[in-house]
PDB file of C-alpha atoms in Angstrom:
ATOM      1  CA  MET V   1     -20.199   5.208  25.070  1.00  0.00           C
ATOM      2  CA  ALA V   2     -21.410   6.639  21.835  1.00  0.00           C
ATOM      3  CA  ARG V   3     -20.870   4.226  18.083  1.00  0.00           C
ATOM      4  CA  LEU V   4     -20.209   5.187  14.823  1.00  0.00           C
ATOM      5  CA  PRO V   5     -23.382   4.364  12.662  1.00  0.00           C
ATOM      6  CA  ALA V   6     -23.214   0.408  11.210  1.00  0.00           C
ATOM      7  CA  VAL V   7     -20.796   0.943   7.718  1.00  0.00           C
ATOM      8  CA  GLY V   8     -20.882  -2.754   7.807  1.00  0.00           C
ATOM      9  CA  GLY V   9     -18.179  -4.955   6.132  1.00  0.00           C
ATOM     10  CA  VAL V  10     -15.369  -5.327   7.706  1.00  0.00           C
ATOM     11  CA  PRO V  11     -14.024  -1.561   9.025  1.00  0.00           C
ATOM     12  CA  GLN V  12     -10.243  -1.212  10.033  1.00  0.00           C
ATOM     13  CA  ASP V  13      -8.813   1.882  10.802  1.00  0.00           C
ATOM     14  CA  VAL V  14     -10.731   5.448  11.199  1.00  0.00           C
ATOM     15  CA  THR V  15      -9.350   9.030  11.224  1.00  0.00           C
ATOM     16  CA  VAL V  16     -10.852  12.323  11.516  1.00  0.00           C
ATOM     17  CA  THR V  17     -10.375  15.445   9.762  1.00  0.00           C
ATOM     18  CA  ALA V  18      -8.272  18.438  11.728  1.00  0.00           C
ATOM     19  CA  ASP V  19     -10.948  20.417  10.970  1.00  0.00           C
ATOM     20  CA  GLY V  20     -14.000  17.283  12.478  1.00  0.00           C
ATOM     21  CA  SER V  21     -16.071  17.390   9.044  1.00  0.00           C
ATOM     22  CA  GLU V  22     -14.921  14.018   7.790  1.00  0.00           C
ATOM     23  CA  VAL V  23     -14.636  10.902   9.498  1.00  0.00           C
ATOM     24  CA  ILE V  24     -12.970   7.662   7.127  1.00  0.00           C
ATOM     25  CA  VAL V  25     -13.022   4.326   7.683  1.00  0.00           C
ATOM     26  CA  ALA V  26     -10.976   2.358   6.094  1.00  0.00           C
ATOM     27  CA  ASN V  27     -13.063  -1.619   5.138  1.00  0.00           C
ATOM     28  CA  GLU V  28     -11.574  -5.056   4.480  1.00  0.00           C
ATOM     29  CA  ASN V  29     -14.298  -6.143   2.427  1.00  0.00           C
ATOM     30  CA  GLY V  30     -12.956  -3.394  -0.556  1.00  0.00           C
ATOM     31  CA  TRP V  31     -14.421   0.065   0.240  1.00  0.00           C
ATOM     32  CA  VAL V  32     -13.101   3.538   1.940  1.00  0.00           C
ATOM     33  CA  ASP V  33     -16.488   4.857   3.849  1.00  0.00           C
ATOM     34  CA  VAL V  34     -16.635   8.935   3.882  1.00  0.00           C
ATOM     35  CA  LEU V  35     -19.272   9.951   6.889  1.00  0.00           C
ATOM     36  CA  ASP V  36     -20.710  13.330   8.059  1.00  0.00           C
ATOM     37  CA  GLY V  37     -18.245  14.054  11.074  1.00  0.00           C
ATOM     38  CA  LEU V  38     -21.185  15.528  12.679  1.00  0.00           C
ATOM     39  CA  THR V  39     -24.010  13.658  12.269  1.00  0.00           C
ATOM     40  CA  LEU V  40     -22.024  10.749  11.370  1.00  0.00           C
ATOM     41  CA  ASP V  41     -24.382  10.131   8.405  1.00  0.00           C
ATOM     42  CA  SER V  42     -22.556   8.543   5.495  1.00  0.00           C
ATOM     43  CA  ARG V  43     -21.198  10.762   2.577  1.00  0.00           C
ATOM     44  CA  GLN V  44     -19.550   8.270   0.022  1.00  0.00           C
ATOM     45  CA  ARG V  45     -18.307   4.991  -0.474  1.00  0.00           C
ATOM     46  CA  LEU V  46     -15.021   4.713  -2.326  1.00  0.00           C
ATOM     47  CA  THR V  47     -14.612   1.577  -3.930  1.00  0.00           C
ATOM     48  CA  ILE V  48     -11.440   0.306  -4.827  1.00  0.00           C
ATOM     49  CA  VAL V  49     -11.442  -2.367  -7.201  1.00  0.00           C
ATOM     50  CA  ASN V  50      -9.628  -5.464  -6.232  1.00  0.00           C
ATOM     51  CA  ALA V  51      -8.219  -4.236  -2.587  1.00  0.00           C
ATOM     52  CA  ARG V  52      -9.159  -4.296   0.775  1.00  0.00           C
ATOM     53  CA  PRO V  53      -8.286  -1.416   2.524  1.00  0.00           C
ATOM     54  CA  PHE V  54      -6.873  -1.760   6.091  1.00  0.00           C
ATOM     55  CA  GLY V  55      -5.169   1.121   7.194  1.00  0.00           C
ATOM     56  CA  LEU V  56      -4.949   4.601   6.426  1.00  0.00           C
ATOM     57  CA  ALA V  57      -4.349   8.400   6.815  1.00  0.00           C
ATOM     58  CA  LEU V  58      -4.817  11.802   5.845  1.00  0.00           C
ATOM     59  CA  SER V  59      -1.871  13.886   3.986  1.00  0.00           C
ATOM     60  CA  PRO V  60      -0.716  16.452   6.676  1.00  0.00           C
ATOM     61  CA  ASP V  61      -2.711  19.236   4.804  1.00  0.00           C
ATOM     62  CA  ASP V  62      -5.571  17.247   4.899  1.00  0.00           C
ATOM     63  CA  THR V  63      -6.540  16.708   1.327  1.00  0.00           C
ATOM     64  CA  GLN V  64      -4.872  13.138   0.878  1.00  0.00           C
ATOM     65  CA  ILE V  65      -6.501  10.342   2.540  1.00  0.00           C
ATOM     66  CA  TRP V  66      -3.626   7.090   2.107  1.00  0.00           C
ATOM     67  CA  VAL V  67      -4.982   3.541   2.439  1.00  0.00           C
ATOM     68  CA  THR V  68      -3.007   0.298   2.920  1.00  0.00           C
ATOM     69  CA  SER V  69      -4.561  -2.738   0.857  1.00  0.00           C
ATOM     70  CA  SER V  70      -3.678  -6.504   2.823  1.00  0.00           C
ATOM     71  CA  THR V  71      -4.421  -8.026  -0.108  1.00  0.00           C
ATOM     72  CA  SER V  72      -3.067  -6.104  -3.274  1.00  0.00           C
ATOM     73  CA  GLY V  73       0.290  -5.591  -1.572  1.00  0.00           C
ATOM     74  CA  GLN V  74      -0.653  -1.354  -2.132  1.00  0.00           C
ATOM     75  CA  VAL V  75      -0.904   2.076  -1.462  1.00  0.00           C
ATOM     76  CA  TYR V  76      -3.430   4.110  -2.890  1.00  0.00           C
ATOM     77  CA  VAL V  77      -3.694   7.780  -3.140  1.00  0.00           C
ATOM     78  CA  ILE V  78      -6.785   8.988  -3.031  1.00  0.00           C
ATOM     79  CA  ASP V  79      -7.944  12.971  -3.491  1.00  0.00           C
ATOM     80  CA  ARG V  80     -10.051  14.111  -0.290  1.00  0.00           C
ATOM     81  CA  ALA V  81     -11.629  16.799  -2.869  1.00  0.00           C
ATOM     82  CA  THR V  82     -11.962  14.346  -6.040  1.00  0.00           C
ATOM     83  CA  ARG V  83     -12.041  11.237  -4.036  1.00  0.00           C
ATOM     84  CA  ALA V  84      -9.962   9.519  -7.223  1.00  0.00           C
ATOM     85  CA  ILE V  85      -7.272   7.790  -6.727  1.00  0.00           C
ATOM     86  CA  VAL V  86      -4.178   9.527  -7.902  1.00  0.00           C
ATOM     87  CA  ARG V  87      -1.324   7.540  -7.111  1.00  0.00           C
ATOM     88  CA  THR V  88      -1.157   3.753  -6.651  1.00  0.00           C
ATOM     89  CA  ILE V  89       1.819   2.310  -5.125  1.00  0.00           C
ATOM     90  CA  ASP V  90       3.531  -1.188  -4.990  1.00  0.00           C
ATOM     91  CA  VAL V  91       5.320  -2.083  -2.006  1.00  0.00           C
ATOM     92  CA  GLY V  92       4.744  -5.782  -1.916  1.00  0.00           C
ATOM     93  CA  GLY V  93       3.733  -7.542   1.579  1.00  0.00           C
ATOM     94  CA  THR V  94       1.047  -7.481   3.468  1.00  0.00           C
ATOM     95  CA  PRO V  95       0.859  -3.515   4.043  1.00  0.00           C
ATOM     96  CA  ARG V  96      -0.742  -2.895   7.073  1.00  0.00           C
ATOM     97  CA  ARG V  97      -0.482   0.802   9.432  1.00  0.00           C
ATOM     98  CA  ILE V  98      -0.117   3.781   8.202  1.00  0.00           C
ATOM     99  CA  ALA V  99       1.621   7.443   9.341  1.00  0.00           C
ATOM    100  CA  PHE V 100       3.148  10.041   8.456  1.00  0.00           C
ATOM    101  CA  THR V 101       6.513  11.779   9.861  1.00  0.00           C
ATOM    102  CA  THR V 102       5.808  15.237  11.642  1.00  0.00           C
ATOM    103  CA  ASP V 103       7.625  17.142   8.515  1.00  0.00           C
ATOM    104  CA  GLY V 104       4.064  15.229   6.207  1.00  0.00           C
ATOM    105  CA  ARG V 105       7.288  14.101   4.101  1.00  0.00           C
ATOM    106  CA  THR V 106       7.808  10.734   4.526  1.00  0.00           C
ATOM    107  CA  VAL V 107       5.117   8.148   5.168  1.00  0.00           C
ATOM    108  CA  LEU V 108       6.278   5.166   6.858  1.00  0.00           C
ATOM    109  CA  VAL V 109       4.040   1.510   6.389  1.00  0.00           C
ATOM    110  CA  SER V 110       4.759  -1.171   8.228  1.00  0.00           C
ATOM    111  CA  ASN V 111       4.076  -5.380   6.117  1.00  0.00           C
ATOM    112  CA  GLU V 112       3.757  -8.300   7.639  1.00  0.00           C
ATOM    113  CA  GLY V 113       6.058  -9.537   5.399  1.00  0.00           C
ATOM    114  CA  GLY V 114       8.606  -8.163   8.195  1.00  0.00           C
ATOM    115  CA  TRP V 115       9.868  -4.424   7.082  1.00  0.00           C
ATOM    116  CA  VAL V 116       8.285  -1.599   7.018  1.00  0.00           C
ATOM    117  CA  ASP V 117       8.599   0.775   3.829  1.00  0.00           C
ATOM    118  CA  VAL V 118       9.540   4.207   3.612  1.00  0.00           C
ATOM    119  CA  ILE V 119       7.698   6.957   1.148  1.00  0.00           C
ATOM    120  CA  ARG V 120       9.500   9.900   0.154  1.00  0.00           C
TER     121      ARG V 120
END
């Protein structure tokens, strides 16, 4: 068994781009790590102010990284090319896991508050 390099903090969700070029790790200490898919070297650390990233998902076309924050009650949408936050969605509660429907038009976010948010 191989291990990813130490990213520090409190790593949570992890995903890989469709082409395998990047590994993306949500970290509850306030950032998202983008690692090289081949070497696993760090490409970039994306700090999200006042957030504790927990769940993450890539849009079906791999152009956006969707991240839940367990403390802010928000979902952040990050443009994968520019690494900029392009949208913040307030869902309240404690959002955790996130997933896209197979057609890519709907995002589902589980919430410790006892509900599932549906974002279209």
